[in-house]
mmCIF file of C-alpha atoms in Angstrom:
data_model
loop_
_atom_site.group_PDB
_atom_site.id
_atom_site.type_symbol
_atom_site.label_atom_id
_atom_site.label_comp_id
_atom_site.label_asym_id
_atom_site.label_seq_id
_atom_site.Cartn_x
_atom_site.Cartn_y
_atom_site.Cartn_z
ATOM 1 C CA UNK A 6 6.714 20.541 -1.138
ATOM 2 C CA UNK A 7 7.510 16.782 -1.070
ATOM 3 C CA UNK A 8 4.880 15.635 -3.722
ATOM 4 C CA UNK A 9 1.708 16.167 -5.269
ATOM 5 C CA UNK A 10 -1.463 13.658 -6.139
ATOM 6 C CA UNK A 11 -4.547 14.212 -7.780
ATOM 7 C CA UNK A 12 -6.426 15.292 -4.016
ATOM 8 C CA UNK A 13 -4.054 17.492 -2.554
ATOM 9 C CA UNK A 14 -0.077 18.401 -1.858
ATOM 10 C CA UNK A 15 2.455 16.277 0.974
ATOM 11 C CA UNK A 16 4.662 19.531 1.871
ATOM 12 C CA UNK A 17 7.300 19.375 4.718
ATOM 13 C CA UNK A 18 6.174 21.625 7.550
ATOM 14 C CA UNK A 19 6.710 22.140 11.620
ATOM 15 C CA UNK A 20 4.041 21.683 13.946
ATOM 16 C CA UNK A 21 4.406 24.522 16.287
ATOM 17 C CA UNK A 22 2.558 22.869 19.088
ATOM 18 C CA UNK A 23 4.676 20.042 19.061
ATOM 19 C CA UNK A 24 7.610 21.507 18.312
ATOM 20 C CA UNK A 25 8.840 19.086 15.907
ATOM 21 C CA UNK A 26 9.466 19.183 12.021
ATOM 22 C CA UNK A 27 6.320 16.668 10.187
ATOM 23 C CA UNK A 28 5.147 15.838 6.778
ATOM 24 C CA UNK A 29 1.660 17.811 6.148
ATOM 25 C CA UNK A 30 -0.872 16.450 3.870
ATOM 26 C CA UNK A 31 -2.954 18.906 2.603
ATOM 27 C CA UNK A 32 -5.804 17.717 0.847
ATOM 28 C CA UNK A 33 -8.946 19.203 -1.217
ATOM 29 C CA UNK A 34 -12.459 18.387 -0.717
ATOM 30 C CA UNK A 35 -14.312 17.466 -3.461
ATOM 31 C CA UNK A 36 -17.671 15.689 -4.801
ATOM 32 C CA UNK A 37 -15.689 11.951 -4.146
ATOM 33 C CA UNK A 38 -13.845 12.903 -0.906
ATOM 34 C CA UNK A 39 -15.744 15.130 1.242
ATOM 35 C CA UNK A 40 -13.803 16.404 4.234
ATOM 36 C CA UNK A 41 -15.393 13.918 6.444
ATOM 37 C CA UNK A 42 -13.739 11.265 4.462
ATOM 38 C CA UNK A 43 -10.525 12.803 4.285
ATOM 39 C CA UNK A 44 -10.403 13.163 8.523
ATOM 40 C CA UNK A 45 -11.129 9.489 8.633
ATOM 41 C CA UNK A 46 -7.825 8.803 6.913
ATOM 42 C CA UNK A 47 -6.052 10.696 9.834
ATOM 43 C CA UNK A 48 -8.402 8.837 12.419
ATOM 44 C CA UNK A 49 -7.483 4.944 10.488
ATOM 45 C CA UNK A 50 -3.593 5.675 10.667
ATOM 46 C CA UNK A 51 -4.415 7.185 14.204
ATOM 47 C CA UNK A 52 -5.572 3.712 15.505
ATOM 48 C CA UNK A 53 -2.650 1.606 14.488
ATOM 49 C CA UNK A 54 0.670 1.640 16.954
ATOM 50 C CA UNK A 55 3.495 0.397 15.059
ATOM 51 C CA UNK A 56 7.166 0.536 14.129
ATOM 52 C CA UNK A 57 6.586 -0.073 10.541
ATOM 53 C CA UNK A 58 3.736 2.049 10.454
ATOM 54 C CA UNK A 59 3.813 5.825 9.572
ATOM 55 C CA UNK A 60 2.302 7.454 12.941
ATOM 56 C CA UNK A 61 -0.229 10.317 12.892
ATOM 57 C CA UNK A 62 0.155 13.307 15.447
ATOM 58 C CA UNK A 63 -3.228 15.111 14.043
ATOM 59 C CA UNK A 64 -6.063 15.683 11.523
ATOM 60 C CA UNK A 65 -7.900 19.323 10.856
ATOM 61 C CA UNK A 66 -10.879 20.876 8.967
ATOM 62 C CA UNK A 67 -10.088 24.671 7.505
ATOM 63 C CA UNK A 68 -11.363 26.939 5.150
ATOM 64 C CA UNK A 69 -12.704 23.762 2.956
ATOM 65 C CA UNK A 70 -9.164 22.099 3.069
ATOM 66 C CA UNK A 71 -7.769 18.923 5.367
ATOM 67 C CA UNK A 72 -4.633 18.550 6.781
ATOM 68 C CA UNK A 73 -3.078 15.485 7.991
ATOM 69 C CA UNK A 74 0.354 15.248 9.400
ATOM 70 C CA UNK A 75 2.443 12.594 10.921
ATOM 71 C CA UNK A 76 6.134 11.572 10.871
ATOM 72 C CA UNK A 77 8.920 13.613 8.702
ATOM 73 C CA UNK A 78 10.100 10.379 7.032
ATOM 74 C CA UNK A 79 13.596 10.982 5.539
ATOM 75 C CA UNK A 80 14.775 8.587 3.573
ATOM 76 C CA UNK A 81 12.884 6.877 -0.108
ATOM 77 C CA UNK A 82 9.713 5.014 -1.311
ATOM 78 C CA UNK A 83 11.114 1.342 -2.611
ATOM 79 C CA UNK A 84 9.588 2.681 -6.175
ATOM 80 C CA UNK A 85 12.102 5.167 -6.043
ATOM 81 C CA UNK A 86 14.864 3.189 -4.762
ATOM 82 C CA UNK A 87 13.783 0.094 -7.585
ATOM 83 C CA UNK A 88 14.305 2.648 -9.980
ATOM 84 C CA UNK A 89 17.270 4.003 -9.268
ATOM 85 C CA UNK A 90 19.497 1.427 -7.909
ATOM 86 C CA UNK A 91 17.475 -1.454 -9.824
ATOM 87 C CA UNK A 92 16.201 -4.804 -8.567
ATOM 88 C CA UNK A 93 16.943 -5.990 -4.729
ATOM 89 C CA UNK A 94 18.610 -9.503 -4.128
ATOM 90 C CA UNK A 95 15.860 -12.268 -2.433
ATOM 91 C CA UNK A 96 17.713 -11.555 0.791
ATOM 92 C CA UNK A 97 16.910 -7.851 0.374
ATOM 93 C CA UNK A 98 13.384 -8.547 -0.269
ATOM 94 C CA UNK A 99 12.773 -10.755 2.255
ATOM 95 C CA UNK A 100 13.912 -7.985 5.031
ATOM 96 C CA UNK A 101 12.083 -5.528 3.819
ATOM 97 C CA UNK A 102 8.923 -7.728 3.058
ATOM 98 C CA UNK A 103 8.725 -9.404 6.633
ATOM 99 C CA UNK A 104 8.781 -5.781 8.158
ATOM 100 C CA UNK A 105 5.675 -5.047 5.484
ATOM 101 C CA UNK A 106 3.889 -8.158 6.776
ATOM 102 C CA UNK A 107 4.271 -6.926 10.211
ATOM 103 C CA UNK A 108 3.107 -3.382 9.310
ATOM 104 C CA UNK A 109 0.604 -5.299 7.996
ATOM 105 C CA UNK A 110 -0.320 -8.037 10.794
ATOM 106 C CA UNK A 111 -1.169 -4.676 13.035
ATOM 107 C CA UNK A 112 -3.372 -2.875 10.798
ATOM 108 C CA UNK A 113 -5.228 -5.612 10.373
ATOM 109 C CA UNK A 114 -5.303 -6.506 14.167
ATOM 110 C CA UNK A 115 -6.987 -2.932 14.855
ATOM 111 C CA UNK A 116 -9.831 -4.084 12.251
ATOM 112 C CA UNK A 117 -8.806 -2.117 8.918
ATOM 113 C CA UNK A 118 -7.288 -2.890 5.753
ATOM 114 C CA UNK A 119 -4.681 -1.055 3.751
ATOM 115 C CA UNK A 120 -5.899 -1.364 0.228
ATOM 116 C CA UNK A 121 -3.568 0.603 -1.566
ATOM 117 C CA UNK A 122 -0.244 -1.357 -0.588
ATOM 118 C CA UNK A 123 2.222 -0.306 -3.123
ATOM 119 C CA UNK A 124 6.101 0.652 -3.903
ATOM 120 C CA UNK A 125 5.071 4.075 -3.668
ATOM 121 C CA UNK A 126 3.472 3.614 -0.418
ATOM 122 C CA UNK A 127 6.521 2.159 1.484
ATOM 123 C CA UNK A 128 9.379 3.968 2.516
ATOM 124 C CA UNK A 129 12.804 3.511 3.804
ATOM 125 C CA UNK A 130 14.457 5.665 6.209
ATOM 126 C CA UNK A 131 17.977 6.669 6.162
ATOM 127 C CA UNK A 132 18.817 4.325 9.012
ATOM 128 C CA UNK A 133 17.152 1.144 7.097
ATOM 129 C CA UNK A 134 13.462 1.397 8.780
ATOM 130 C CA UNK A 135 10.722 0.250 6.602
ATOM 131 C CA UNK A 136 7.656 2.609 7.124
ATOM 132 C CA UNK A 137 4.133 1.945 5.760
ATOM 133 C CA UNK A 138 2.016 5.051 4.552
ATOM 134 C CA UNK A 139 -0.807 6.543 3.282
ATOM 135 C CA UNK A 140 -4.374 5.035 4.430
ATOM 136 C CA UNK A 141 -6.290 7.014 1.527
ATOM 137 C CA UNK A 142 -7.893 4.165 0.498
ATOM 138 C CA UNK A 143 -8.234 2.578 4.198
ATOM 139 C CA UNK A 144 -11.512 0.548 5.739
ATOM 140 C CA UNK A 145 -12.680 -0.462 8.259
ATOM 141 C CA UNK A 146 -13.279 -4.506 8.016
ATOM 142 C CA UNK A 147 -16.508 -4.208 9.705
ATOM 143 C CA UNK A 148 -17.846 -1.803 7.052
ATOM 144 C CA UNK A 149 -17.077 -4.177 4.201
ATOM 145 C CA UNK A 150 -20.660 -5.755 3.246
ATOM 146 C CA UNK A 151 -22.293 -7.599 0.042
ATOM 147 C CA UNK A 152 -24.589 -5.028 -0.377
ATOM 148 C CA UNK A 153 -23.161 -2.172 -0.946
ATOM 149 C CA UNK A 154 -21.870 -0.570 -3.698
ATOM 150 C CA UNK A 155 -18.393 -1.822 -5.577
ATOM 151 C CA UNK A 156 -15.488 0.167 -4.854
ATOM 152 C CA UNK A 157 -13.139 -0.499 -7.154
ATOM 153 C CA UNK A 158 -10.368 1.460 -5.955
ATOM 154 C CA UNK A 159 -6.421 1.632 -5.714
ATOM 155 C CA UNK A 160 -3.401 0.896 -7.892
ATOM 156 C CA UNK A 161 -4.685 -1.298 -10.808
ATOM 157 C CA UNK A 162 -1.325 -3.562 -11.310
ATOM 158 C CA UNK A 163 -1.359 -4.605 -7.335
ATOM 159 C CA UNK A 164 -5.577 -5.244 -7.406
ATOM 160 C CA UNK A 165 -6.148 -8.602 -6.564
ATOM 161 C CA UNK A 166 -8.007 -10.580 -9.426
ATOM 162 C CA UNK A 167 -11.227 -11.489 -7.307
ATOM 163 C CA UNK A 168 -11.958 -7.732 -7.038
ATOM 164 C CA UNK A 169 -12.008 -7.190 -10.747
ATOM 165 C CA UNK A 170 -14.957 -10.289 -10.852
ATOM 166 C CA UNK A 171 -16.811 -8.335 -7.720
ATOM 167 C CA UNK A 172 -15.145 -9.311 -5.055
ATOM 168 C CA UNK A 173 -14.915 -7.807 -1.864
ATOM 169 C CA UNK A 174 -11.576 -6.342 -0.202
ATOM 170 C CA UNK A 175 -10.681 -8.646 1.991
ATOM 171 C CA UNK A 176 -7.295 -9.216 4.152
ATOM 172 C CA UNK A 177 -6.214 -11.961 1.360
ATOM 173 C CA UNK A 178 -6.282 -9.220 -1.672
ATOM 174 C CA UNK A 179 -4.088 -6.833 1.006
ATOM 175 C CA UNK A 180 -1.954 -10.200 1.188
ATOM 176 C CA UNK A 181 -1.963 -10.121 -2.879
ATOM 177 C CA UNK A 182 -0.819 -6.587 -3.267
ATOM 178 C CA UNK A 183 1.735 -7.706 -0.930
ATOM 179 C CA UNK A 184 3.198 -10.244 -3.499
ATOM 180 C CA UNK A 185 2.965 -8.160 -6.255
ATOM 181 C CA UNK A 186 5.478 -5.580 -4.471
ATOM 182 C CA UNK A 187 7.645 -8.973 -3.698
ATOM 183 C CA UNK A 188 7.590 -9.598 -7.399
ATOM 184 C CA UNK A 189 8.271 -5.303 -8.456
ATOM 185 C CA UNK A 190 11.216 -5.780 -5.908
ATOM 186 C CA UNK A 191 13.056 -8.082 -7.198
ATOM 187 C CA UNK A 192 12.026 -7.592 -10.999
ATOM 188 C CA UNK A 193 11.404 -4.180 -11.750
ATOM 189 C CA UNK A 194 8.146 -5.178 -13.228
ATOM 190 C CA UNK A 195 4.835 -6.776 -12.511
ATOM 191 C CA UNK A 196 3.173 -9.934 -12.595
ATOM 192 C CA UNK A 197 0.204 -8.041 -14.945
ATOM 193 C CA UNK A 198 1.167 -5.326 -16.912
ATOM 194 C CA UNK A 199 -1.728 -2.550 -19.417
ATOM 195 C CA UNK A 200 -2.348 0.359 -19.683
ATOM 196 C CA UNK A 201 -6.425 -0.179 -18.935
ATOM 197 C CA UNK A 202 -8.563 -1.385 -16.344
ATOM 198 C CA UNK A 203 -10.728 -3.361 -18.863
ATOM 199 C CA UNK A 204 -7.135 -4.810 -20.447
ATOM 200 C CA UNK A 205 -5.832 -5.731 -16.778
ATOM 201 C CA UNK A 206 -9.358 -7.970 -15.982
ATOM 202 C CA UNK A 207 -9.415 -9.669 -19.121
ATOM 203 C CA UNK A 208 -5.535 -10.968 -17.868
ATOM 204 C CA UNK A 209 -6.597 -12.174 -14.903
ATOM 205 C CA UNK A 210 -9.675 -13.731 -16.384
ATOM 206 C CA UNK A 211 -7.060 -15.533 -18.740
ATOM 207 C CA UNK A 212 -4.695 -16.211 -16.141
ATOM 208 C CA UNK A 213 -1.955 -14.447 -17.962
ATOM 209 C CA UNK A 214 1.057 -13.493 -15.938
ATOM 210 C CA UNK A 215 4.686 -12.831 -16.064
ATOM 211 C CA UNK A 216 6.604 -15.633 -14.151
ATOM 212 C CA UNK A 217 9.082 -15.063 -11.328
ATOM 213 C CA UNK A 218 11.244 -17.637 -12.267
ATOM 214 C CA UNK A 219 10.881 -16.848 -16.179
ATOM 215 C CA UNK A 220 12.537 -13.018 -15.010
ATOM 216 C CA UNK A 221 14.855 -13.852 -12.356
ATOM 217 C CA UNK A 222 15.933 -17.793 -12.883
ATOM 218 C CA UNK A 223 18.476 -17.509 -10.052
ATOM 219 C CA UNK A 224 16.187 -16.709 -6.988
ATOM 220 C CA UNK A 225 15.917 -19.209 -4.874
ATOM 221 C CA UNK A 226 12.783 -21.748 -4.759
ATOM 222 C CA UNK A 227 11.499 -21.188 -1.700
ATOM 223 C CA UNK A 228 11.495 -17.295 -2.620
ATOM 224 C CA UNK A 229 9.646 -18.609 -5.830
ATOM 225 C CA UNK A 230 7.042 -19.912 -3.972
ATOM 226 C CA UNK A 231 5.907 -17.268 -1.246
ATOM 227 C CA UNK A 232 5.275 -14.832 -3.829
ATOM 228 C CA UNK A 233 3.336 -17.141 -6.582
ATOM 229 C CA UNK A 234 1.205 -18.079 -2.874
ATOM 230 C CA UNK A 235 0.400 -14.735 -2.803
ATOM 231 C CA UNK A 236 -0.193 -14.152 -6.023
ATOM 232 C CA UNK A 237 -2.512 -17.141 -6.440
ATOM 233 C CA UNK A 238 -5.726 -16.449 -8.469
ATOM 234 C CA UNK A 239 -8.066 -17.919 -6.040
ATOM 235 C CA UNK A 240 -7.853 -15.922 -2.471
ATOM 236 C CA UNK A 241 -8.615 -19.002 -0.431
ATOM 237 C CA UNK A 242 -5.080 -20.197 -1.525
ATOM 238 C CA UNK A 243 -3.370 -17.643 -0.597
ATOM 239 C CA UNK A 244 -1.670 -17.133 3.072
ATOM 240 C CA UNK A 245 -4.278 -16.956 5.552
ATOM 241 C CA UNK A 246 -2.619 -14.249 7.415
ATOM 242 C CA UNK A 247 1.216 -12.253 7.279
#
């Protein structure tokens, strides 16, 4: 077993058919993710061809369980490595963040975002490879209309602030979660901090935020300035793409 969530188990298996050792994901159906839903995470990841991406080798309905497997990724998520070696230098975060933007750049190319891009969601191999993972939360850009029900969904400190006002998902709040793990990098912390949903809106209604420079004085300007772009309030000021 590698780790557990609130849908299902991550256990370290071997695919017998492909002879090779993978990570399984073994998930549960339930009333807010039928099995159907659950596949289509396995078919997202499936579409995307990329270094920095976590690659898929197969998805599977049985006995009212889904498994997904992919890559045996040995190495740690950067929440785990922030917390135990501590904050990265700028330099640091800048090689790990431009392989995250080009992750990134290709699921966005094959018409989906990420929506749940997070510390926890990134790992490093051994050898220094920076892998994106888990499409739980994945859609397709062409499904994203005005008229359908909100979906307020993924990791409340990285959800951009237009989504808490109604927003749609949109490449630009991917592009925000993206600063926000910039900013947990090199701080340990995050730009909006509570423990509630309700606490977390009324901040970005306020415009409250930690500063970079406030927590880390000594980074370097131009550093400064690529993550409070991404973090801007307003999504048409942000970076148009990675």
């Amino acid at each position: 077993k590698l780790g557990a969530g609130a849908f299902g188990d991550v256990v370290r298996a071997w695919d017998m058919a492909l002879d090779r050792e993978v990570a399984l994901k073994l998930l549960r159906e339930g009333p807010r993710r039928p099995a159907e839903a659950i596949t289509r995470e396995g078919q997202l990841l499936a579409r995307v061809s990329h270094p920095s991406v976590m690659a898929i080798y197969g998805a599977q309905e049985l006995d009212g369980g889904v498994g997904i497997w992919g890559e045996f990724l040995k190495g740690r998520t950067l929440a785990r490595l922030v917390r135990d070696d501590g904050p990265l230098s700028a330099d640091e975060a800048l090689v790990v963040s431009e392989s995250i933007c080009r992750a990134l750049a290709a699921v966005h190319r094959a018409g989906l975002l990420h929506r749940d891009v997070k510390a926890q969601n990134v790992m490093r191999e051994r050898g220094g490879r920076i892998v994106l993972m888990d499409f739980g939360l994945g859609q397709h850009l062409d499904e994203i209309r005005d008229d359908r029900p909100l979906d307020l969904a993924g990791t409340p400190m990285y959800l951009a602030p237009e989504l808490f006002a109604g927003g749609r998902p949109s490449i630009q709040s991917d592009l925000y979660a993206l600063g926000v793990l910039m900013f947990h990098l090199v701080t340990g912390a995050y730009p909006v901090t509570a423990t509630r949903l309700s606490e977390i809106s009324a901040a970005h209604s306020a415009r409250r935020s930690l500063k970079l420079q406030g927590l880390r004085p000594e980074l370097p300007t131009a550093f400064v300035q690529i993550v409070e772009r991404a973090l801007h309030p307003d999504p048409a000021l942000r970076f148009v793409s990675e």
